[in-house]
Amino acid sequence: MSLSLWLMRISPDLISINHINEENILEIGTSTEIISVIYELYPDIRFDADCYYLPGCSRENPSDSSVWRVCLGDEPVKVIYLSPHVGKCDLRIIQNLCHQLKCRIFDPQHGKFIY
């Protein structure tokens, strides 16, 4: 099974994960706004076929060649899809992005938010 994570901004009125639906998943921003934040955090990202590739390692381990694959949902962007593309990726990379975009990380394999 391949790991995938979703970045989402959810309504503060959400009672529990069981009540998640289209209405309480809020817009993160436009693709242009999100890409601007990504480039600000990670200026050396790559782009290919509608997906972005972020470094998967922390700055403390620059020799690691891990890469996160990041795909944006439809406009307006409500969900960002992430998966480790190469190697064992550091979750702190995504937590930094999540913090800047004011999102949460959802693990669909386990049905819960992990950040």
Tab-separated table of N, CA and C in Angstrom:
chain	number	residue	atom	x	y	z
A	1	MET	N	0.842	-1.176	0.000
A	1	MET	CA	0.000	0.000	0.000
A	1	MET	C	0.887	1.239	0.000
A	2	SER	N	0.577	2.174	-0.848
A	2	SER	CA	1.354	3.395	-0.908
A	2	SER	C	0.761	4.431	0.034
A	3	LEU	N	1.636	5.124	0.706
A	3	LEU	CA	1.228	6.150	1.659
A	3	LEU	C	0.782	7.383	0.906
A	4	SER	N	-0.332	7.945	1.300
A	4	SER	CA	-0.730	9.245	0.782
A	4	SER	C	-1.313	10.047	1.930
A	5	LEU	N	-1.148	11.339	1.837
A	5	LEU	CA	-1.667	12.259	2.849
A	5	LEU	C	-2.408	13.367	2.118
A	6	TRP	N	-3.343	13.990	2.806
A	6	TRP	CA	-4.084	15.107	2.238
A	6	TRP	C	-3.920	16.306	3.149
A	7	LEU	N	-3.672	17.465	2.560
A	7	LEU	CA	-3.690	18.720	3.307
A	7	LEU	C	-5.063	19.334	3.106
A	8	MET	N	-5.713	19.692	4.211
A	8	MET	CA	-7.050	20.280	4.134
A	8	MET	C	-7.181	21.383	5.172
A	9	ARG	N	-7.999	22.348	4.860
A	9	ARG	CA	-8.399	23.374	5.833
A	9	ARG	C	-9.863	23.073	6.140
A	10	ILE	N	-10.137	22.808	7.410
A	10	ILE	CA	-11.496	22.404	7.767
A	10	ILE	C	-12.168	23.466	8.624
A	11	SER	N	-13.481	23.436	8.607
A	11	SER	CA	-14.284	24.373	9.382
A	11	SER	C	-14.061	24.142	10.867
A	12	PRO	N	-13.970	25.229	11.647
A	12	PRO	CA	-13.833	25.057	13.101
A	12	PRO	C	-15.079	24.438	13.729
A	13	ASP	N	-16.194	24.412	12.995
A	13	ASP	CA	-17.440	23.835	13.501
A	13	ASP	C	-17.478	22.315	13.391
A	14	LEU	N	-16.474	21.721	12.751
A	14	LEU	CA	-16.461	20.272	12.570
A	14	LEU	C	-16.422	19.578	13.927
A	15	ILE	N	-17.379	18.713	14.159
A	15	ILE	CA	-17.505	18.037	15.448
A	15	ILE	C	-16.544	16.851	15.549
A	16	SER	N	-16.524	16.014	14.526
A	16	SER	CA	-15.638	14.855	14.526
A	16	SER	C	-15.312	14.474	13.086
A	17	ILE	N	-14.337	13.620	12.946
A	17	ILE	CA	-13.913	13.160	11.631
A	17	ILE	C	-15.069	12.474	10.897
A	18	ASN	N	-15.998	11.905	11.641
A	18	ASN	CA	-17.146	11.226	11.041
A	18	ASN	C	-18.102	12.193	10.349
A	19	HIS	N	-17.977	13.479	10.652
A	19	HIS	CA	-18.878	14.483	10.084
A	19	HIS	C	-18.242	15.280	8.947
A	20	ILE	N	-17.087	14.852	8.474
A	20	ILE	CA	-16.419	15.595	7.398
A	20	ILE	C	-17.207	15.431	6.111
A	21	ASN	N	-17.426	16.547	5.429
A	21	ASN	CA	-18.115	16.525	4.135
A	21	ASN	C	-17.669	17.746	3.334
A	22	GLU	N	-18.178	17.878	2.131
A	22	GLU	CA	-17.774	18.946	1.214
A	22	GLU	C	-17.965	20.338	1.826
A	23	GLU	N	-19.028	20.521	2.608
A	23	GLU	CA	-19.335	21.831	3.176
A	23	GLU	C	-18.331	22.284	4.238
A	24	ASN	N	-17.731	21.345	4.978
A	24	ASN	CA	-16.813	21.785	6.031
A	24	ASN	C	-15.341	21.636	5.656
A	25	ILE	N	-15.070	21.375	4.382
A	25	ILE	CA	-13.699	21.456	3.873
A	25	ILE	C	-13.585	22.812	3.185
A	26	LEU	N	-12.775	23.691	3.729
A	26	LEU	CA	-12.683	25.069	3.266
A	26	LEU	C	-11.613	25.237	2.202
A	27	GLU	N	-11.728	26.293	1.435
A	27	GLU	CA	-10.752	26.605	0.393
A	27	GLU	C	-9.399	26.943	1.023
A	28	ILE	N	-8.333	26.342	0.499
A	28	ILE	CA	-6.970	26.652	0.947
A	28	ILE	C	-6.493	27.910	0.231
A	29	GLY	N	-6.812	28.022	-1.030
A	29	GLY	CA	-6.407	29.169	-1.836
A	29	GLY	C	-6.396	28.793	-3.299
A	30	THR	N	-5.929	29.703	-4.120
A	30	THR	CA	-5.790	29.400	-5.543
A	30	THR	C	-4.476	28.661	-5.750
A	31	SER	N	-4.347	28.013	-6.879
A	31	SER	CA	-3.096	27.323	-7.201
A	31	SER	C	-1.927	28.298	-7.152
A	32	THR	N	-2.121	29.502	-7.683
A	32	THR	CA	-1.058	30.510	-7.711
A	32	THR	C	-0.606	30.882	-6.306
A	33	GLU	N	-1.553	31.079	-5.391
A	33	GLU	CA	-1.208	31.419	-4.007
A	33	GLU	C	-0.442	30.282	-3.329
A	34	ILE	N	-0.907	29.069	-3.539
A	34	ILE	CA	-0.276	27.906	-2.903
A	34	ILE	C	1.129	27.690	-3.460
A	35	ILE	N	1.273	27.798	-4.769
A	35	ILE	CA	2.582	27.620	-5.398
A	35	ILE	C	3.556	28.688	-4.907
A	36	SER	N	3.064	29.895	-4.704
A	36	SER	CA	3.900	30.976	-4.178
A	36	SER	C	4.449	30.619	-2.796
A	37	VAL	N	3.601	30.066	-1.940
A	37	VAL	CA	4.030	29.649	-0.595
A	37	VAL	C	5.039	28.513	-0.701
A	38	ILE	N	4.783	27.547	-1.583
A	38	ILE	CA	5.693	26.419	-1.762
A	38	ILE	C	7.069	26.916	-2.204
A	39	TYR	N	7.101	27.814	-3.198
A	39	TYR	CA	8.371	28.351	-3.691
A	39	TYR	C	9.095	29.166	-2.623
A	40	GLU	N	8.328	29.854	-1.781
A	40	GLU	CA	8.939	30.628	-0.698
A	40	GLU	C	9.649	29.702	0.295
A	41	LEU	N	9.009	28.586	0.617
A	41	LEU	CA	9.595	27.627	1.558
A	41	LEU	C	10.695	26.787	0.922
A	42	TYR	N	10.473	26.366	-0.326
A	42	TYR	CA	11.373	25.434	-1.006
A	42	TYR	C	11.671	25.935	-2.412
A	43	PRO	N	12.597	26.887	-2.556
A	43	PRO	CA	12.861	27.493	-3.864
A	43	PRO	C	13.409	26.520	-4.913
A	44	ASP	N	13.901	25.366	-4.486
A	44	ASP	CA	14.499	24.433	-5.437
A	44	ASP	C	13.558	23.297	-5.830
A	45	ILE	N	12.241	23.524	-5.757
A	45	ILE	CA	11.296	22.469	-6.119
A	45	ILE	C	11.293	22.232	-7.620
A	46	ARG	N	10.829	21.047	-8.017
A	46	ARG	CA	10.680	20.713	-9.433
A	46	ARG	C	9.197	20.588	-9.754
A	47	PHE	N	8.853	20.807	-11.020
A	47	PHE	CA	7.478	20.704	-11.483
A	47	PHE	C	7.440	19.773	-12.690
A	48	ASP	N	6.435	18.866	-12.707
A	48	ASP	CA	6.307	17.953	-13.835
A	48	ASP	C	4.879	17.407	-13.867
A	49	ALA	N	4.211	17.544	-14.968
A	49	ALA	CA	2.886	16.945	-15.175
A	49	ALA	C	1.904	17.272	-14.051
A	50	ASP	N	1.741	18.537	-13.745
A	50	ASP	CA	0.775	19.021	-12.752
A	50	ASP	C	1.119	18.672	-11.306
A	51	CYS	N	2.302	18.205	-11.036
A	51	CYS	CA	2.716	17.912	-9.666
A	51	CYS	C	4.028	18.616	-9.355
A	52	TYR	N	4.235	18.880	-8.084
A	52	TYR	CA	5.454	19.522	-7.603
A	52	TYR	C	6.216	18.511	-6.767
A	53	TYR	N	7.523	18.629	-6.797
A	53	TYR	CA	8.375	17.691	-6.064
A	53	TYR	C	9.220	18.484	-5.082
A	54	LEU	N	8.951	18.273	-3.794
A	54	LEU	CA	9.642	18.980	-2.722
A	54	LEU	C	10.762	18.111	-2.181
A	55	PRO	N	11.772	18.748	-1.605
A	55	PRO	CA	12.771	17.922	-0.920
A	55	PRO	C	12.077	17.149	0.195
A	56	GLY	N	12.410	15.898	0.348
A	56	GLY	CA	11.765	15.068	1.363
A	56	GLY	C	12.555	14.980	2.643
A	57	CYS	N	13.702	15.630	2.664
A	57	CYS	CA	14.556	15.542	3.843
A	57	CYS	C	14.637	16.899	4.519
A	58	SER	N	14.955	16.871	5.792
A	58	SER	CA	15.112	18.119	6.547
A	58	SER	C	16.464	18.738	6.225
A	59	ARG	N	16.618	19.984	6.565
A	59	ARG	CA	17.882	20.686	6.307
A	59	ARG	C	19.048	20.067	7.095
A	60	GLU	N	18.705	19.356	8.174
A	60	GLU	CA	19.739	18.708	8.980
A	60	GLU	C	20.358	17.517	8.262
A	61	ASN	N	19.694	17.025	7.225
A	61	ASN	CA	20.174	15.844	6.513
A	61	ASN	C	20.163	16.111	4.999
A	62	PRO	N	20.950	17.062	4.528
A	62	PRO	CA	20.889	17.458	3.128
A	62	PRO	C	21.371	16.391	2.146
A	63	SER	N	22.054	15.373	2.612
A	63	SER	CA	22.550	14.341	1.701
A	63	SER	C	21.453	13.336	1.328
A	64	ASP	N	20.341	13.349	2.048
A	64	ASP	CA	19.230	12.452	1.756
A	64	ASP	C	18.580	12.888	0.438
A	65	SER	N	18.249	11.951	-0.425
A	65	SER	CA	17.658	12.293	-1.727
A	65	SER	C	16.142	12.045	-1.760
A	66	SER	N	15.500	12.005	-0.604
A	66	SER	CA	14.054	11.789	-0.539
A	66	SER	C	13.302	12.946	-1.192
A	67	VAL	N	12.129	12.641	-1.745
A	67	VAL	CA	11.329	13.653	-2.448
A	67	VAL	C	9.845	13.423	-2.156
A	68	TRP	N	9.134	14.510	-1.781
A	68	TRP	CA	7.684	14.489	-1.636
A	68	TRP	C	7.046	14.866	-2.970
A	69	ARG	N	6.012	14.170	-3.379
A	69	ARG	CA	5.223	14.526	-4.566
A	69	ARG	C	3.974	15.255	-4.074
A	70	VAL	N	3.711	16.436	-4.626
A	70	VAL	CA	2.604	17.283	-4.189
A	70	VAL	C	1.731	17.622	-5.394
A	71	CYS	N	0.456	17.259	-5.333
A	71	CYS	CA	-0.485	17.561	-6.423
A	71	CYS	C	-1.637	18.384	-5.865
A	72	LEU	N	-1.970	19.450	-6.565
A	72	LEU	CA	-3.051	20.323	-6.137
A	72	LEU	C	-4.379	19.825	-6.680
A	73	GLY	N	-5.432	20.001	-5.892
A	73	GLY	CA	-6.776	19.651	-6.357
A	73	GLY	C	-7.282	20.709	-7.331
A	74	ASP	N	-8.532	20.598	-7.715
A	74	ASP	CA	-9.148	21.540	-8.650
A	74	ASP	C	-9.301	22.916	-8.011
A	75	GLU	N	-9.430	23.942	-8.855
A	75	GLU	CA	-9.650	25.315	-8.391
A	75	GLU	C	-11.091	25.486	-7.934
A	76	PRO	N	-11.363	26.224	-6.882
A	76	PRO	CA	-10.388	26.646	-5.880
A	76	PRO	C	-9.894	25.427	-5.115
A	77	VAL	N	-8.629	25.443	-4.753
A	77	VAL	CA	-7.997	24.268	-4.133
A	77	VAL	C	-8.522	24.088	-2.707
A	78	LYS	N	-9.110	22.904	-2.470
A	78	LYS	CA	-9.588	22.546	-1.142
A	78	LYS	C	-8.773	21.400	-0.544
A	79	VAL	N	-8.109	20.629	-1.409
A	79	VAL	CA	-7.313	19.492	-0.953
A	79	VAL	C	-6.003	19.462	-1.740
A	80	ILE	N	-4.908	19.232	-1.026
A	80	ILE	CA	-3.603	19.038	-1.648
A	80	ILE	C	-3.207	17.593	-1.354
A	81	TYR	N	-2.855	16.857	-2.393
A	81	TYR	CA	-2.523	15.439	-2.265
A	81	TYR	C	-1.009	15.284	-2.213
A	82	LEU	N	-0.530	14.521	-1.230
A	82	LEU	CA	0.900	14.334	-1.029
A	82	LEU	C	1.228	12.858	-0.940
A	83	SER	N	2.416	12.524	-1.418
A	83	SER	CA	2.902	11.156	-1.235
A	83	SER	C	4.420	11.162	-1.321
A	84	PRO	N	5.065	10.250	-0.575
A	84	PRO	CA	6.509	10.129	-0.730
A	84	PRO	C	6.800	9.624	-2.139
A	85	HIS	N	7.629	10.333	-2.865
A	85	HIS	CA	7.934	9.968	-4.249
A	85	HIS	C	9.224	9.151	-4.320
A	86	VAL	N	10.204	9.543	-3.524
A	86	VAL	CA	11.489	8.843	-3.468
A	86	VAL	C	11.914	8.790	-2.012
A	87	GLY	N	12.324	7.631	-1.566
A	87	GLY	CA	12.915	7.488	-0.234
A	87	GLY	C	11.943	7.631	0.920
A	88	LYS	N	12.523	7.785	2.091
A	88	LYS	CA	11.761	7.926	3.333
A	88	LYS	C	11.676	9.412	3.664
A	89	CYS	N	10.530	10.007	3.412
A	89	CYS	CA	10.372	11.454	3.542
A	89	CYS	C	10.112	11.884	4.978
A	90	ASP	N	10.615	13.059	5.295
A	90	ASP	CA	10.478	13.646	6.621
A	90	ASP	C	9.149	14.405	6.696
A	91	LEU	N	8.294	14.032	7.632
A	91	LEU	CA	6.985	14.665	7.779
A	91	LEU	C	7.103	16.142	8.160
A	92	ARG	N	8.219	16.549	8.751
A	92	ARG	CA	8.382	17.960	9.137
A	92	ARG	C	8.330	18.891	7.927
A	93	ILE	N	8.743	18.405	6.757
A	93	ILE	CA	8.677	19.206	5.532
A	93	ILE	C	7.221	19.588	5.266
A	94	ILE	N	6.324	18.628	5.383
A	94	ILE	CA	4.907	18.867	5.131
A	94	ILE	C	4.291	19.664	6.271
A	95	GLN	N	4.733	19.443	7.495
A	95	GLN	CA	4.224	20.231	8.614
A	95	GLN	C	4.541	21.713	8.429
A	96	ASN	N	5.719	22.032	7.907
A	96	ASN	CA	6.070	23.431	7.636
A	96	ASN	C	5.132	24.029	6.599
A	97	LEU	N	4.868	23.291	5.538
A	97	LEU	CA	3.954	23.750	4.498
A	97	LEU	C	2.546	23.914	5.071
A	98	CYS	N	2.131	22.952	5.861
A	98	CYS	CA	0.818	22.967	6.485
A	98	CYS	C	0.655	24.198	7.381
A	99	HIS	N	1.677	24.493	8.141
A	99	HIS	CA	1.648	25.647	9.041
A	99	HIS	C	1.474	26.942	8.239
A	100	GLN	N	2.215	27.087	7.152
A	100	GLN	CA	2.134	28.288	6.324
A	100	GLN	C	0.765	28.426	5.650
A	101	LEU	N	0.164	27.317	5.259
A	101	LEU	CA	-1.130	27.343	4.569
A	101	LEU	C	-2.316	27.253	5.534
A	102	LYS	N	-2.016	27.134	6.826
A	102	LYS	CA	-3.046	27.010	7.869
A	102	LYS	C	-3.979	25.831	7.593
A	103	CYS	N	-3.350	24.689	7.339
A	103	CYS	CA	-4.070	23.451	7.024
A	103	CYS	C	-3.794	22.395	8.076
A	104	ARG	N	-4.429	21.268	7.902
A	104	ARG	CA	-4.174	20.086	8.712
A	104	ARG	C	-3.816	18.946	7.785
A	105	ILE	N	-3.078	17.969	8.321
A	105	ILE	CA	-2.695	16.789	7.537
A	105	ILE	C	-3.644	15.651	7.888
A	106	PHE	N	-4.301	15.123	6.866
A	106	PHE	CA	-5.225	14.015	7.038
A	106	PHE	C	-4.614	12.757	6.453
A	107	ASP	N	-4.660	11.672	7.217
A	107	ASP	CA	-4.174	10.374	6.765
A	107	ASP	C	-5.389	9.530	6.368
A	108	PRO	N	-5.689	9.418	5.059
A	108	PRO	CA	-6.893	8.671	4.646
A	108	PRO	C	-6.800	7.172	4.911
A	109	GLN	N	-5.586	6.641	5.020
A	109	GLN	CA	-5.432	5.207	5.294
A	109	GLN	C	-5.939	4.858	6.690
A	110	HIS	N	-5.790	5.816	7.636
A	110	HIS	CA	-6.203	5.567	9.018
A	110	HIS	C	-7.418	6.404	9.421
A	111	GLY	N	-7.901	7.257	8.517
A	111	GLY	CA	-9.106	8.041	8.771
A	111	GLY	C	-8.966	9.041	9.901
A	112	LYS	N	-7.778	9.684	10.009
A	112	LYS	CA	-7.619	10.654	11.098
A	112	LYS	C	-6.617	11.753	10.700
A	113	PHE	N	-6.721	12.866	11.416
A	113	PHE	CA	-5.765	13.957	11.234
A	113	PHE	C	-4.535	13.648	12.058
A	114	ILE	N	-3.356	13.862	11.460
A	114	ILE	CA	-2.110	13.581	12.183
A	114	ILE	C	-1.349	14.854	12.523
A	115	TYR	N	-1.833	16.007	12.019
A	115	TYR	CA	-1.213	17.288	12.358
A	115	TYR	C	-2.223	18.374	12.122
